[in-house]
């Protein structure tokens, strides 16, 4: 424990707080915040998470590659919706696996009528491919995705990965979530805009025993832009 001085009505008073307490972005701002969750968080007490008025949305991992299904996805999406969060689902993309096979895997879990938000594609591995081969693989998958869901997805990646592989390659895809775990907002090398910033992978929230990924919308972007129109 440590002591700090709290200034109230002209008096300096000692206040004892835990040295492990950290002020988080949502404690001090008016941004629209959300979460990224998967089986890695274990059992989530969604009724408690839903009570957190600072958290407006959650993206839940549904699938990965051609055959992996997140073991907690069905429970998570049902309870997250029940307790008031806007929900979307995401697929972890594996560039060397058949695009059609990956889409089929995702579609078995991510049913459009269950979703409040546009689905997200998580791209953070080259699978050993060159930049050009990676982009060719991803574009083929995105075209199949658009035909199936009648919308362009939200694309998730991190700053360095985008700058190395995707500069000017995703100009037709307006919805981006960029991960960068620093105190400053990401800056993409091609200067383009993005929708959301995942600012920590070590967030804490009541209702989850472990750490969580937290994100927020940036600039003038609103949750309405991510809404999936059925």
Tab-separated table of C-alpha atoms in Angstrom:
chain	number	residue	atom	x	y	z
A	1	UNK	CA	0.000	0.000	0.000
A	2	UNK	CA	1.079	3.582	-0.518
A	3	UNK	CA	-0.202	7.004	0.506
A	4	UNK	CA	-1.027	9.911	-1.759
A	5	UNK	CA	-2.311	13.356	-0.864
A	6	UNK	CA	-5.886	14.145	-1.824
A	7	UNK	CA	-6.780	17.844	-2.104
A	8	UNK	CA	-10.324	18.557	-0.905
A	9	UNK	CA	-11.740	21.986	-0.104
A	10	UNK	CA	-8.347	23.476	0.581
A	11	UNK	CA	-7.071	20.637	2.785
A	12	UNK	CA	-4.441	18.042	2.011
A	13	UNK	CA	-5.613	14.651	3.270
A	14	UNK	CA	-3.711	11.348	3.136
A	15	UNK	CA	-5.391	8.679	1.004
A	16	UNK	CA	-4.197	5.076	1.109
A	17	UNK	CA	-4.566	3.112	-2.129
A	18	UNK	CA	-3.179	-0.086	-3.569
A	19	UNK	CA	0.102	0.315	-5.422
A	20	UNK	CA	-1.312	-2.042	-8.054
A	21	UNK	CA	-4.231	0.234	-8.915
A	22	UNK	CA	-4.020	1.720	-12.407
A	23	UNK	CA	-6.329	4.341	-13.852
A	24	UNK	CA	-7.654	3.004	-17.137
A	25	UNK	CA	-8.759	4.972	-20.170
A	26	UNK	CA	-12.443	4.370	-19.565
A	27	UNK	CA	-12.128	5.778	-16.045
A	28	UNK	CA	-11.362	9.256	-17.346
A	29	UNK	CA	-12.835	9.629	-20.843
A	30	UNK	CA	-16.032	9.643	-22.907
A	31	UNK	CA	-14.896	7.276	-25.660
A	32	UNK	CA	-17.008	4.317	-26.787
A	33	UNK	CA	-15.242	1.270	-25.359
A	34	UNK	CA	-15.428	-2.432	-26.049
A	35	UNK	CA	-13.829	-5.807	-25.428
A	36	UNK	CA	-12.279	-8.678	-27.369
A	37	UNK	CA	-12.983	-12.044	-25.723
A	38	UNK	CA	-12.337	-15.723	-26.352
A	39	UNK	CA	-11.866	-18.965	-24.440
A	40	UNK	CA	-8.629	-17.535	-23.064
A	41	UNK	CA	-10.680	-15.553	-20.526
A	42	UNK	CA	-12.212	-18.749	-19.155
A	43	UNK	CA	-15.588	-18.431	-17.458
A	44	UNK	CA	-16.955	-14.915	-17.814
A	45	UNK	CA	-19.634	-13.555	-15.492
A	46	UNK	CA	-21.533	-11.683	-18.169
A	47	UNK	CA	-24.136	-10.246	-15.812
A	48	UNK	CA	-21.287	-8.358	-14.099
A	49	UNK	CA	-19.649	-7.319	-17.358
A	50	UNK	CA	-23.013	-6.085	-18.587
A	51	UNK	CA	-23.319	-3.818	-15.547
A	52	UNK	CA	-20.239	-1.876	-16.675
A	53	UNK	CA	-21.798	1.084	-18.453
A	54	UNK	CA	-18.458	2.053	-20.024
A	55	UNK	CA	-18.363	-1.116	-22.147
A	56	UNK	CA	-20.685	-0.838	-25.134
A	57	UNK	CA	-19.661	-3.744	-27.347
A	58	UNK	CA	-17.742	-6.997	-27.456
A	59	UNK	CA	-16.113	-8.937	-30.274
A	60	UNK	CA	-16.067	-12.673	-29.582
A	61	UNK	CA	-13.746	-15.172	-31.186
A	62	UNK	CA	-15.784	-17.690	-33.156
A	63	UNK	CA	-13.297	-19.601	-35.281
A	64	UNK	CA	-9.720	-19.944	-36.464
A	65	UNK	CA	-8.424	-21.377	-39.713
A	66	UNK	CA	-10.308	-24.211	-41.353
A	67	UNK	CA	-11.605	-26.209	-38.412
A	68	UNK	CA	-10.993	-24.556	-35.053
A	69	UNK	CA	-14.042	-23.376	-33.115
A	70	UNK	CA	-13.737	-21.377	-29.912
A	71	UNK	CA	-15.108	-23.628	-27.198
A	72	UNK	CA	-16.813	-20.787	-25.318
A	73	UNK	CA	-18.220	-18.930	-28.305
A	74	UNK	CA	-21.827	-20.123	-28.141
A	75	UNK	CA	-22.131	-19.465	-24.424
A	76	UNK	CA	-20.362	-16.119	-24.671
A	77	UNK	CA	-22.503	-14.722	-27.462
A	78	UNK	CA	-25.770	-15.810	-25.874
A	79	UNK	CA	-24.950	-14.317	-22.473
A	80	UNK	CA	-23.284	-11.167	-23.803
A	81	UNK	CA	-26.458	-10.357	-25.734
A	82	UNK	CA	-28.662	-11.239	-22.769
A	83	UNK	CA	-26.830	-8.770	-20.548
A	84	UNK	CA	-26.960	-5.877	-22.936
A	85	UNK	CA	-23.745	-5.692	-24.941
A	86	UNK	CA	-23.694	-5.189	-28.686
A	87	UNK	CA	-21.974	-8.287	-30.046
A	88	UNK	CA	-19.876	-9.103	-33.067
A	89	UNK	CA	-17.832	-12.175	-33.928
A	90	UNK	CA	-14.385	-12.662	-35.396
A	91	UNK	CA	-12.360	-15.192	-37.336
A	92	UNK	CA	-8.589	-15.625	-36.935
A	93	UNK	CA	-7.338	-15.871	-40.512
A	94	UNK	CA	-4.722	-18.434	-41.536
A	95	UNK	CA	-3.353	-17.363	-44.950
A	96	UNK	CA	-2.221	-20.800	-46.157
A	97	UNK	CA	-5.537	-22.572	-45.503
A	98	UNK	CA	-8.224	-22.707	-48.186
A	99	UNK	CA	-10.313	-19.550	-48.133
A	100	UNK	CA	-13.529	-21.457	-48.855
A	101	UNK	CA	-12.813	-23.865	-46.008
A	102	UNK	CA	-12.174	-21.014	-43.580
A	103	UNK	CA	-15.339	-19.190	-44.608
A	104	UNK	CA	-17.404	-22.347	-44.184
A	105	UNK	CA	-15.967	-22.802	-40.701
A	106	UNK	CA	-16.804	-19.223	-39.759
A	107	UNK	CA	-20.311	-19.354	-41.179
A	108	UNK	CA	-21.193	-22.436	-39.141
A	109	UNK	CA	-20.711	-20.324	-36.011
A	110	UNK	CA	-21.223	-16.689	-37.034
A	111	UNK	CA	-24.860	-16.599	-38.105
A	112	UNK	CA	-25.820	-13.153	-39.339
A	113	UNK	CA	-29.077	-13.038	-37.375
A	114	UNK	CA	-27.150	-13.454	-34.104
A	115	UNK	CA	-24.916	-10.465	-34.745
A	116	UNK	CA	-25.363	-6.824	-33.807
A	117	UNK	CA	-22.048	-5.799	-35.365
A	118	UNK	CA	-20.259	-6.417	-38.631
A	119	UNK	CA	-18.031	-9.504	-38.320
A	120	UNK	CA	-14.307	-8.964	-37.892
A	121	UNK	CA	-11.396	-10.723	-39.593
A	122	UNK	CA	-8.249	-10.957	-37.460
A	123	UNK	CA	-5.105	-10.869	-39.623
A	124	UNK	CA	-1.805	-10.943	-37.763
A	125	UNK	CA	0.114	-13.870	-39.279
A	126	UNK	CA	1.733	-14.254	-42.707
A	127	UNK	CA	1.790	-18.032	-42.443
A	128	UNK	CA	5.239	-17.795	-43.993
A	129	UNK	CA	3.933	-16.104	-47.145
A	130	UNK	CA	5.408	-13.074	-48.857
A	131	UNK	CA	3.547	-9.783	-48.597
A	132	UNK	CA	2.111	-10.188	-52.093
A	133	UNK	CA	1.017	-13.773	-51.473
A	134	UNK	CA	-0.505	-12.776	-48.124
A	135	UNK	CA	-2.492	-9.972	-49.726
A	136	UNK	CA	-3.644	-12.223	-52.583
A	137	UNK	CA	-4.803	-14.838	-50.071
A	138	UNK	CA	-6.612	-12.306	-47.911
A	139	UNK	CA	-8.320	-10.560	-50.825
A	140	UNK	CA	-9.677	-13.860	-52.086
A	141	UNK	CA	-11.102	-14.571	-48.651
A	142	UNK	CA	-12.588	-11.087	-48.286
A	143	UNK	CA	-14.412	-11.379	-51.609
A	144	UNK	CA	-15.944	-14.685	-50.521
A	145	UNK	CA	-16.871	-13.136	-47.179
A	146	UNK	CA	-18.637	-10.203	-48.855
A	147	UNK	CA	-20.665	-12.527	-51.048
A	148	UNK	CA	-21.769	-14.517	-48.005
A	149	UNK	CA	-22.536	-11.661	-45.576
A	150	UNK	CA	-23.378	-8.885	-48.056
A	151	UNK	CA	-21.058	-6.437	-46.331
A	152	UNK	CA	-17.379	-5.680	-45.996
A	153	UNK	CA	-15.871	-6.878	-42.715
A	154	UNK	CA	-14.073	-5.002	-39.991
A	155	UNK	CA	-10.392	-5.922	-40.347
A	156	UNK	CA	-8.197	-6.272	-37.266
A	157	UNK	CA	-4.422	-6.120	-37.306
A	158	UNK	CA	-1.641	-4.355	-35.436
A	159	UNK	CA	0.286	-1.249	-36.441
A	160	UNK	CA	3.596	-2.797	-37.468
A	161	UNK	CA	1.904	-5.616	-39.382
A	162	UNK	CA	-0.253	-3.147	-41.289
A	163	UNK	CA	2.700	-0.900	-42.081
A	164	UNK	CA	4.768	-3.819	-43.337
A	165	UNK	CA	2.152	-5.598	-45.433
A	166	UNK	CA	-1.004	-3.569	-46.024
A	167	UNK	CA	-0.110	0.013	-46.930
A	168	UNK	CA	-2.614	1.107	-49.626
A	169	UNK	CA	-3.697	-2.540	-50.002
A	170	UNK	CA	-6.894	-2.212	-47.967
A	171	UNK	CA	-8.153	1.131	-49.245
A	172	UNK	CA	-11.501	-0.419	-50.218
A	173	UNK	CA	-12.026	-1.572	-46.645
A	174	UNK	CA	-12.978	1.408	-44.504
A	175	UNK	CA	-13.419	-0.389	-41.192
A	176	UNK	CA	-10.162	-1.143	-39.387
A	177	UNK	CA	-9.342	-1.988	-35.791
A	178	UNK	CA	-5.664	-1.370	-35.062
A	179	UNK	CA	-3.868	-2.875	-32.062
A	180	UNK	CA	-1.104	-0.888	-30.420
A	181	UNK	CA	-0.433	-1.229	-26.717
A	182	UNK	CA	0.997	2.192	-25.959
A	183	UNK	CA	-0.302	5.458	-24.520
A	184	UNK	CA	-0.408	7.099	-27.945
A	185	UNK	CA	-2.865	6.428	-30.726
A	186	UNK	CA	-1.570	4.438	-33.710
A	187	UNK	CA	-0.349	6.232	-36.801
A	188	UNK	CA	-0.447	4.179	-39.984
A	189	UNK	CA	2.388	4.744	-42.420
A	190	UNK	CA	0.038	5.530	-45.319
A	191	UNK	CA	-1.837	8.066	-43.195
A	192	UNK	CA	-5.206	6.393	-43.493
A	193	UNK	CA	-8.057	6.581	-41.035
A	194	UNK	CA	-9.151	3.672	-38.849
A	195	UNK	CA	-12.265	2.987	-36.829
A	196	UNK	CA	-11.091	1.532	-33.539
A	197	UNK	CA	-7.917	1.262	-31.479
A	198	UNK	CA	-7.217	-1.779	-29.327
A	199	UNK	CA	-5.104	-0.028	-26.730
A	200	UNK	CA	-4.332	-2.800	-24.250
A	201	UNK	CA	-4.080	-6.545	-24.020
A	202	UNK	CA	-3.855	-6.408	-20.242
A	203	UNK	CA	-7.121	-4.762	-19.308
A	204	UNK	CA	-9.064	-5.582	-16.159
A	205	UNK	CA	-12.819	-5.630	-15.744
A	206	UNK	CA	-15.192	-6.927	-13.107
A	207	UNK	CA	-16.640	-10.263	-14.173
A	208	UNK	CA	-13.422	-11.563	-15.735
A	209	UNK	CA	-10.703	-13.154	-13.629
A	210	UNK	CA	-7.940	-12.772	-16.196
A	211	UNK	CA	-6.762	-10.039	-18.530
A	212	UNK	CA	-8.799	-8.753	-21.454
A	213	UNK	CA	-8.194	-6.862	-24.679
A	214	UNK	CA	-9.848	-3.448	-24.626
A	215	UNK	CA	-10.539	-1.136	-27.539
A	216	UNK	CA	-12.279	2.153	-28.221
A	217	UNK	CA	-13.617	3.978	-31.219
A	218	UNK	CA	-11.451	6.853	-32.421
A	219	UNK	CA	-12.195	10.334	-33.710
A	220	UNK	CA	-15.783	10.839	-34.759
A	221	UNK	CA	-16.465	7.171	-35.450
A	222	UNK	CA	-19.616	5.753	-33.899
A	223	UNK	CA	-20.961	2.320	-33.122
A	224	UNK	CA	-23.570	2.853	-35.811
A	225	UNK	CA	-20.852	2.393	-38.453
A	226	UNK	CA	-20.241	-1.133	-37.167
A	227	UNK	CA	-23.890	-2.121	-37.038
A	228	UNK	CA	-24.733	-5.134	-39.181
A	229	UNK	CA	-27.762	-4.391	-41.290
A	230	UNK	CA	-29.866	-7.496	-41.687
